[in-house]
Every structure is written in structure tokens, then in C-alpha cells.
Amino acid sequence: MSEKNGAAPEKPDVEALRAEIKQTRTELGETVQALAAKADVKARAKEQVEHAKDRVRAQAAEATGRVREAALQAGGRVRSAADSAASSSDTEVDVAGRRMPVALLVAGAAAIVGIILLVRGSRR
């Protein structure tokens, strides 16, 4: 009997109870899955490693593109310098007492500039 009015308490509907139990089971299952995922340190560590690998790959690709672009620009500048040097009337230069073709000197300078750019780009 009810404490207030003396009437018998209503019996809950069987279908409503079953629906409530089903909802509680669903929520409990989701909670257990969330706790299991949080407790799985190995899987979480692997996931973080994969994210780090992806970031490093993207940064490496970006750096490679920048180095290639810089090398292409340097190569263009060296070619234009070599063309202008080759078109000049004086095609040999006195270096350390030896006569050397200007084109050879320009090619050597271009090689040195290219190597410096590649080494500098790989350090970044």
C-alpha cells in the first residue's frame, strides 16, 4: 500500500521494463567498450606512432619539394650565367697561373652550389 493515500502502488508495465533494461544494457555495453579502449595502452601507442609517421612523411615530402625547387632555380641561374659567360669574347681565364675555360669554371661553381643546396635542404 502507498504511504500517502493508502492505495496499492501501480505495477510497472512489462514492456516498459523490458525497454528500460534493453536501454541500460546498451549504455553499459558502450561504457565497457570505452573503458576497454582507454585501457588498451598498446593500441593507443600504435595509433600515436602511426599519426607521428604520417606527419613526418608529410614534412619530408614538403622539404623535398622545397629542395627540388631551390635546386631548379639555382640550376636556371647557373645556366644563364654559363650562357652569358660562353657568349662573351674572352673564353679563358687565368686561374692560379693556368688558363681555364670559363664554361668549366661556371660548371664547377654550379656543381658546388647544387651540392650546398642539397646538403642544406637535407638538414632541415
CSV table of N, CA and C in Angstrom, one decimal:
chain,number,residue,atom,x,y,z
A,1,MET,N,0.8,-1.2,0.0
A,1,MET,CA,0.0,0.0,0.0
A,1,MET,C,0.9,1.2,0.0
A,2,SER,N,0.3,2.3,-0.5
A,2,SER,CA,1.0,3.5,-0.6
A,2,SER,C,1.0,4.2,0.8
A,3,GLU,N,2.0,4.9,1.1
A,3,GLU,CA,2.1,5.5,2.4
A,3,GLU,C,1.2,6.7,2.5
A,4,LYS,N,0.9,7.4,1.4
A,4,LYS,CA,0.2,8.7,1.4
A,4,LYS,C,-1.3,8.4,1.4
A,5,ASN,N,-1.8,7.7,0.4
A,5,ASN,CA,-3.3,7.6,0.3
A,5,ASN,C,-3.8,6.3,0.6
A,6,GLY,N,-3.0,5.3,0.9
A,6,GLY,CA,-3.5,4.0,1.3
A,6,GLY,C,-3.8,3.1,0.1
A,7,ALA,N,-3.6,3.6,-1.2
A,7,ALA,CA,-3.9,2.8,-2.4
A,7,ALA,C,-2.7,1.9,-2.7
A,8,ALA,N,-2.9,0.8,-3.4
A,8,ALA,CA,-1.8,-0.1,-3.8
A,8,ALA,C,-1.0,0.6,-4.9
A,9,PRO,N,0.3,0.4,-4.9
A,9,PRO,CA,1.2,1.0,-5.9
A,9,PRO,C,0.9,0.4,-7.3
A,10,GLU,N,1.0,1.1,-8.4
A,10,GLU,CA,0.8,0.6,-9.7
A,10,GLU,C,2.0,-0.3,-10.1
A,11,LYS,N,1.6,-1.4,-10.8
A,11,LYS,CA,2.6,-2.3,-11.3
A,11,LYS,C,3.2,-1.7,-12.6
A,12,PRO,N,4.5,-1.6,-12.7
A,12,PRO,CA,5.1,-1.1,-13.9
A,12,PRO,C,4.7,-2.0,-15.1
A,13,ASP,N,4.6,-1.4,-16.3
A,13,ASP,CA,4.3,-2.1,-17.5
A,13,ASP,C,5.5,-3.0,-17.9
A,14,VAL,N,5.2,-4.3,-18.2
A,14,VAL,CA,6.2,-5.2,-18.6
A,14,VAL,C,7.0,-4.8,-19.8
A,15,GLU,N,6.4,-4.2,-20.8
A,15,GLU,CA,7.1,-3.8,-22.0
A,15,GLU,C,8.0,-2.6,-21.6
A,16,ALA,N,7.5,-1.7,-20.8
A,16,ALA,CA,8.3,-0.5,-20.4
A,16,ALA,C,9.6,-1.0,-19.6
A,17,LEU,N,9.4,-2.0,-18.8
A,17,LEU,CA,10.6,-2.5,-18.0
A,17,LEU,C,11.6,-3.2,-19.0
A,18,ARG,N,11.1,-3.9,-20.0
A,18,ARG,CA,11.9,-4.6,-20.9
A,18,ARG,C,12.7,-3.5,-21.8
A,19,ALA,N,12.0,-2.5,-22.1
A,19,ALA,CA,12.7,-1.4,-22.9
A,19,ALA,C,13.7,-0.7,-22.1
A,20,GLU,N,13.4,-0.5,-20.8
A,20,GLU,CA,14.4,0.1,-19.9
A,20,GLU,C,15.6,-0.8,-19.7
A,21,ILE,N,15.4,-2.0,-19.6
A,21,ILE,CA,16.5,-3.0,-19.4
A,21,ILE,C,17.4,-3.0,-20.7
A,22,LYS,N,16.7,-3.0,-21.8
A,22,LYS,CA,17.5,-3.0,-23.1
A,22,LYS,C,18.3,-1.7,-23.2
A,23,GLN,N,17.7,-0.6,-22.9
A,23,GLN,CA,18.5,0.7,-22.9
A,23,GLN,C,19.7,0.7,-21.9
A,24,THR,N,19.4,0.1,-20.8
A,24,THR,CA,20.5,0.0,-19.8
A,24,THR,C,21.6,-0.9,-20.3
A,25,ARG,N,21.3,-2.0,-20.9
A,25,ARG,CA,22.3,-2.9,-21.4
A,25,ARG,C,23.1,-2.2,-22.5
A,26,THR,N,22.4,-1.5,-23.4
A,26,THR,CA,23.1,-0.8,-24.5
A,26,THR,C,24.1,0.2,-23.9
A,27,GLU,N,23.7,1.0,-22.9
A,27,GLU,CA,24.6,2.0,-22.3
A,27,GLU,C,25.7,1.4,-21.6
A,28,LEU,N,25.5,0.3,-20.9
A,28,LEU,CA,26.5,-0.4,-20.2
A,28,LEU,C,27.6,-1.0,-21.2
A,29,GLY,N,27.1,-1.6,-22.3
A,29,GLY,CA,28.0,-2.1,-23.3
A,29,GLY,C,28.9,-1.0,-23.9
A,30,GLU,N,28.3,0.2,-24.2
A,30,GLU,CA,29.1,1.3,-24.7
A,30,GLU,C,30.1,1.7,-23.7
A,31,THR,N,29.7,1.8,-22.4
A,31,THR,CA,30.7,2.2,-21.4
A,31,THR,C,31.8,1.2,-21.2
A,32,VAL,N,31.5,-0.1,-21.3
A,32,VAL,CA,32.5,-1.1,-21.2
A,32,VAL,C,33.5,-1.0,-22.4
A,33,GLN,N,33.0,-0.8,-23.6
A,33,GLN,CA,33.8,-0.6,-24.8
A,33,GLN,C,34.7,0.6,-24.7
A,34,ALA,N,34.2,1.7,-24.2
A,34,ALA,CA,35.0,2.9,-24.0
A,34,ALA,C,36.1,2.7,-23.0
A,35,LEU,N,35.8,2.0,-21.9
A,35,LEU,CA,36.8,1.7,-20.9
A,35,LEU,C,37.9,0.7,-21.4
A,36,ALA,N,37.5,-0.2,-22.2
A,36,ALA,CA,38.4,-1.2,-22.7
A,36,ALA,C,39.4,-0.5,-23.7
A,37,ALA,N,38.8,0.4,-24.5
A,37,ALA,CA,39.7,1.2,-25.5
A,37,ALA,C,40.6,2.1,-24.7
A,38,LYS,N,40.2,2.7,-23.6
A,38,LYS,CA,41.1,3.5,-22.8
A,38,LYS,C,42.2,2.7,-22.1
A,39,ALA,N,41.8,1.5,-21.7
A,39,ALA,CA,42.8,0.7,-21.0
A,39,ALA,C,43.8,0.0,-22.0
A,40,ASP,N,43.5,0.0,-23.3
A,40,ASP,CA,44.4,-0.7,-24.2
A,40,ASP,C,45.5,0.3,-24.6
A,41,VAL,N,46.5,0.3,-23.8
A,41,VAL,CA,47.6,1.2,-24.0
A,41,VAL,C,48.4,0.9,-25.2
A,42,LYS,N,48.6,-0.4,-25.5
A,42,LYS,CA,49.4,-0.8,-26.7
A,42,LYS,C,48.7,-0.3,-28.0
A,43,ALA,N,47.4,-0.4,-28.1
A,43,ALA,CA,46.7,0.1,-29.3
A,43,ALA,C,46.8,1.6,-29.4
A,44,ARG,N,46.6,2.3,-28.3
A,44,ARG,CA,46.7,3.7,-28.3
A,44,ARG,C,48.1,4.2,-28.7
A,45,ALA,N,49.2,3.5,-28.2
A,45,ALA,CA,50.5,3.8,-28.6
A,45,ALA,C,50.8,3.6,-30.1
A,46,LYS,N,50.3,2.5,-30.6
A,46,LYS,CA,50.4,2.2,-32.0
A,46,LYS,C,49.7,3.3,-32.9
A,47,GLU,N,48.6,3.7,-32.4
A,47,GLU,CA,47.8,4.8,-33.1
A,47,GLU,C,48.6,6.1,-33.1
A,48,GLN,N,49.2,6.4,-32.0
A,48,GLN,CA,50.0,7.7,-31.9
A,48,GLN,C,51.2,7.6,-32.8
A,49,VAL,N,51.9,6.4,-32.9
A,49,VAL,CA,53.0,6.2,-33.7
A,49,VAL,C,52.7,6.4,-35.2
A,50,GLU,N,51.5,5.8,-35.6
A,50,GLU,CA,51.1,6.0,-37.0
A,50,GLU,C,50.8,7.4,-37.3
A,51,HIS,N,50.2,8.2,-36.4
A,51,HIS,CA,50.0,9.6,-36.6
A,51,HIS,C,51.3,10.3,-36.8
A,52,ALA,N,52.3,10.0,-35.9
A,52,ALA,CA,53.6,10.6,-36.0
A,52,ALA,C,54.3,10.3,-37.3
A,53,LYS,N,54.2,9.1,-37.8
A,53,LYS,CA,54.8,8.7,-39.1
A,53,LYS,C,54.2,9.5,-40.2
A,54,ASP,N,52.8,9.6,-40.2
A,54,ASP,CA,52.2,10.4,-41.2
A,54,ASP,C,52.6,11.8,-41.3
A,55,ARG,N,52.8,12.4,-40.1
A,55,ARG,CA,53.3,13.8,-40.0
A,55,ARG,C,54.7,13.9,-40.6
A,56,VAL,N,55.5,13.0,-40.2
A,56,VAL,CA,56.9,13.0,-40.6
A,56,VAL,C,57.0,12.8,-42.2
A,57,ARG,N,56.2,11.9,-42.7
A,57,ARG,CA,56.2,11.7,-44.1
A,57,ARG,C,55.8,13.0,-44.9
A,58,ALA,N,54.7,13.6,-44.3
A,58,ALA,CA,54.3,14.9,-45.0
A,58,ALA,C,55.3,16.0,-44.9
A,59,GLN,N,56.0,16.1,-43.8
A,59,GLN,CA,57.0,17.1,-43.7
A,59,GLN,C,58.2,16.8,-44.6
A,60,ALA,N,58.6,15.5,-44.7
A,60,ALA,CA,59.7,15.1,-45.6
A,60,ALA,C,59.3,15.4,-47.1
A,61,ALA,N,58.1,15.1,-47.4
A,61,ALA,CA,57.7,15.4,-48.8
A,61,ALA,C,57.7,16.9,-49.1
A,62,GLU,N,57.3,17.7,-48.1
A,62,GLU,CA,57.3,19.1,-48.3
A,62,GLU,C,58.7,19.6,-48.4
A,63,ALA,N,59.6,19.1,-47.6
A,63,ALA,CA,61.0,19.6,-47.6
A,63,ALA,C,61.7,19.2,-48.9
A,64,THR,N,61.4,18.0,-49.4
A,64,THR,CA,61.9,17.5,-50.7
A,64,THR,C,61.5,18.4,-51.8
A,65,GLY,N,60.2,18.8,-51.8
A,65,GLY,CA,59.7,19.7,-52.8
A,65,GLY,C,60.4,21.0,-52.8
A,66,ARG,N,60.7,21.6,-51.6
A,66,ARG,CA,61.4,22.9,-51.4
A,66,ARG,C,62.8,22.8,-51.9
A,67,VAL,N,63.5,21.7,-51.6
A,67,VAL,CA,64.9,21.5,-52.1
A,67,VAL,C,64.9,21.4,-53.6
A,68,ARG,N,64.0,20.6,-54.1
A,68,ARG,CA,64.0,20.5,-55.6
A,68,ARG,C,63.7,21.8,-56.3
A,69,GLU,N,62.8,22.6,-55.7
A,69,GLU,CA,62.5,23.9,-56.3
A,69,GLU,C,63.7,24.8,-56.2
A,70,ALA,N,64.4,24.8,-55.1
A,70,ALA,CA,65.6,25.6,-54.9
A,70,ALA,C,66.7,25.1,-55.9
A,71,ALA,N,66.9,23.8,-56.1
A,71,ALA,CA,67.9,23.3,-57.0
A,71,ALA,C,67.6,23.7,-58.4
A,72,LEU,N,66.3,23.7,-58.8
A,72,LEU,CA,65.9,24.1,-60.1
A,72,LEU,C,66.2,25.5,-60.4
A,73,GLN,N,65.9,26.4,-59.4
A,73,GLN,CA,66.1,27.8,-59.5
A,73,GLN,C,67.6,28.1,-59.6
A,74,ALA,N,68.4,27.4,-58.8
A,74,ALA,CA,69.9,27.6,-58.8
A,74,ALA,C,70.4,27.1,-60.2
A,75,GLY,N,69.9,26.0,-60.7
A,75,GLY,CA,70.3,25.5,-62.0
A,75,GLY,C,70.0,26.4,-63.1
A,76,GLY,N,68.8,27.1,-63.0
A,76,GLY,CA,68.5,28.1,-64.0
A,76,GLY,C,69.4,29.3,-64.0
A,77,ARG,N,69.7,29.7,-62.8
A,77,ARG,CA,70.7,30.8,-62.7
A,77,ARG,C,72.1,30.5,-63.2
A,78,VAL,N,72.5,29.3,-62.9
A,78,VAL,CA,73.8,28.8,-63.3
A,78,VAL,C,73.8,28.7,-64.9
A,79,ARG,N,72.8,28.2,-65.4
A,79,ARG,CA,72.7,28.1,-66.9
A,79,ARG,C,72.8,29.4,-67.6
A,80,SER,N,72.0,30.4,-67.0
A,80,SER,CA,72.0,31.7,-67.6
A,80,SER,C,73.4,32.4,-67.4
A,81,ALA,N,74.1,32.1,-66.3
A,81,ALA,CA,75.4,32.6,-66.1
A,81,ALA,C,76.4,32.0,-67.1
A,82,ALA,N,76.2,30.7,-67.3
A,82,ALA,CA,77.1,29.9,-68.2
A,82,ALA,C,76.9,30.4,-69.6
A,83,ASP,N,75.6,30.6,-70.0
A,83,ASP,CA,75.4,31.1,-71.3
A,83,ASP,C,76.0,32.5,-71.6
A,84,SER,N,75.8,33.3,-70.6
A,84,SER,CA,76.4,34.7,-70.8
A,84,SER,C,77.9,34.6,-70.8
A,85,ALA,N,78.5,33.7,-70.0
A,85,ALA,CA,79.9,33.6,-70.0
A,85,ALA,C,80.4,33.0,-71.3
A,86,ALA,N,79.7,32.0,-71.8
A,86,ALA,CA,80.1,31.4,-73.1
A,86,ALA,C,80.0,32.3,-74.2
A,87,SER,N,79.0,33.3,-74.1
A,87,SER,CA,78.8,34.2,-75.3
A,87,SER,C,79.8,35.3,-75.2
A,88,SER,N,80.5,35.5,-74.1
A,88,SER,CA,81.5,36.6,-74.1
A,88,SER,C,82.7,36.3,-74.9
A,89,SER,N,83.4,37.3,-75.3
A,89,SER,CA,84.6,37.1,-76.2
A,89,SER,C,85.7,36.4,-75.5
A,90,ASP,N,85.9,36.6,-74.3
A,90,ASP,CA,87.0,36.0,-73.5
A,90,ASP,C,86.6,34.7,-73.0
A,91,THR,N,87.0,33.6,-73.6
A,91,THR,CA,86.5,32.2,-73.2
A,91,THR,C,87.5,31.5,-72.2
A,92,GLU,N,88.6,32.1,-71.9
A,92,GLU,CA,89.5,31.5,-70.9
A,92,GLU,C,89.9,32.5,-69.9
A,93,VAL,N,90.1,32.0,-68.7
A,93,VAL,CA,90.5,32.8,-67.5
A,93,VAL,C,91.8,32.3,-66.9
A,94,ASP,N,92.6,33.1,-66.4
A,94,ASP,CA,93.9,32.7,-65.8
A,94,ASP,C,93.6,32.4,-64.3
A,95,VAL,N,93.7,31.1,-63.9
A,95,VAL,CA,93.4,30.7,-62.6
A,95,VAL,C,94.7,30.0,-62.1
A,96,ALA,N,95.3,30.6,-61.0
A,96,ALA,CA,96.5,30.1,-60.4
A,96,ALA,C,97.6,29.8,-61.5
A,97,GLY,N,97.7,30.7,-62.4
A,97,GLY,CA,98.8,30.6,-63.4
A,97,GLY,C,98.4,29.6,-64.5
A,98,ARG,N,97.2,29.1,-64.6
A,98,ARG,CA,96.8,28.2,-65.7
A,98,ARG,C,95.6,28.8,-66.4
A,99,ARG,N,95.5,28.6,-67.7
A,99,ARG,CA,94.4,29.1,-68.5
A,99,ARG,C,93.3,28.1,-68.4
A,100,MET,N,92.1,28.5,-68.0
A,100,MET,CA,91.0,27.5,-67.8
A,100,MET,C,89.8,28.1,-68.6
A,101,PRO,N,89.0,27.3,-69.3
A,101,PRO,CA,87.8,27.8,-70.0
A,101,PRO,C,86.8,28.3,-68.9
A,102,VAL,N,86.1,29.3,-69.3
A,102,VAL,CA,85.1,29.9,-68.4
A,102,VAL,C,84.0,29.0,-68.2
A,103,ALA,N,83.6,28.2,-69.2
A,103,ALA,CA,82.5,27.3,-69.1
A,103,ALA,C,82.8,26.2,-68.0
A,104,LEU,N,84.1,25.8,-68.0
A,104,LEU,CA,84.5,24.8,-67.0
A,104,LEU,C,84.4,25.4,-65.6
A,105,LEU,N,84.8,26.6,-65.4
A,105,LEU,CA,84.7,27.3,-64.1
A,105,LEU,C,83.2,27.4,-63.7
A,106,VAL,N,82.4,27.8,-64.6
A,106,VAL,CA,81.0,28.0,-64.3
A,106,VAL,C,80.3,26.7,-63.9
A,107,ALA,N,80.6,25.6,-64.6
A,107,ALA,CA,80.1,24.3,-64.3
A,107,ALA,C,80.5,23.9,-63.0
A,108,GLY,N,81.8,24.1,-62.6
A,108,GLY,CA,82.3,23.7,-61.3
A,108,GLY,C,81.5,24.5,-60.2
A,109,ALA,N,81.3,25.8,-60.4
A,109,ALA,CA,80.6,26.6,-59.5
A,109,ALA,C,79.1,26.1,-59.3
A,110,ALA,N,78.5,25.8,-60.4
A,110,ALA,CA,77.2,25.2,-60.4
A,110,ALA,C,77.1,24.0,-59.6
A,111,ALA,N,78.1,23.1,-59.8
A,111,ALA,CA,78.1,21.8,-59.0
A,111,ALA,C,78.2,22.1,-57.5
A,112,ILE,N,79.1,23.0,-57.2
A,112,ILE,CA,79.3,23.4,-55.8
A,112,ILE,C,78.0,24.0,-55.2
A,113,VAL,N,77.3,24.9,-55.9
A,113,VAL,CA,76.1,25.5,-55.4
A,113,VAL,C,75.0,24.4,-55.3
A,114,GLY,N,74.9,23.5,-56.2
A,114,GLY,CA,73.9,22.4,-56.1
A,114,GLY,C,74.2,21.5,-54.9
A,115,ILE,N,75.4,21.2,-54.7
A,115,ILE,CA,75.7,20.3,-53.5
A,115,ILE,C,75.4,21.0,-52.2
A,116,ILE,N,75.8,22.3,-52.1
A,116,ILE,CA,75.4,23.1,-50.9
A,116,ILE,C,73.9,23.1,-50.7
A,117,LEU,N,73.2,23.4,-51.7
A,117,LEU,CA,71.7,23.4,-51.6
A,117,LEU,C,71.1,22.1,-51.1
A,118,LEU,N,71.6,21.0,-51.7
A,118,LEU,CA,71.2,19.7,-51.3
A,118,LEU,C,71.5,19.3,-49.8
A,119,VAL,N,72.7,19.6,-49.4
A,119,VAL,CA,73.1,19.4,-48.1
A,119,VAL,C,72.3,20.2,-47.1
A,120,ARG,N,72.2,21.5,-47.4
A,120,ARG,CA,71.4,22.4,-46.6
A,120,ARG,C,70.0,22.0,-46.5
A,121,GLY,N,69.4,21.6,-47.6
A,121,GLY,CA,68.0,21.1,-47.6
A,121,GLY,C,67.8,19.9,-46.8
A,122,SER,N,68.7,18.9,-46.8
A,122,SER,CA,68.5,17.7,-46.1
A,122,SER,C,68.7,17.9,-44.6
A,123,ARG,N,69.3,18.9,-44.1
A,123,ARG,CA,69.4,19.2,-42.7
A,123,ARG,C,68.2,19.8,-42.1
A,124,ARG,N,67.3,20.3,-42.9
A,124,ARG,CA,66.0,21.0,-42.4
A,124,ARG,C,65.0,20.0,-42.2
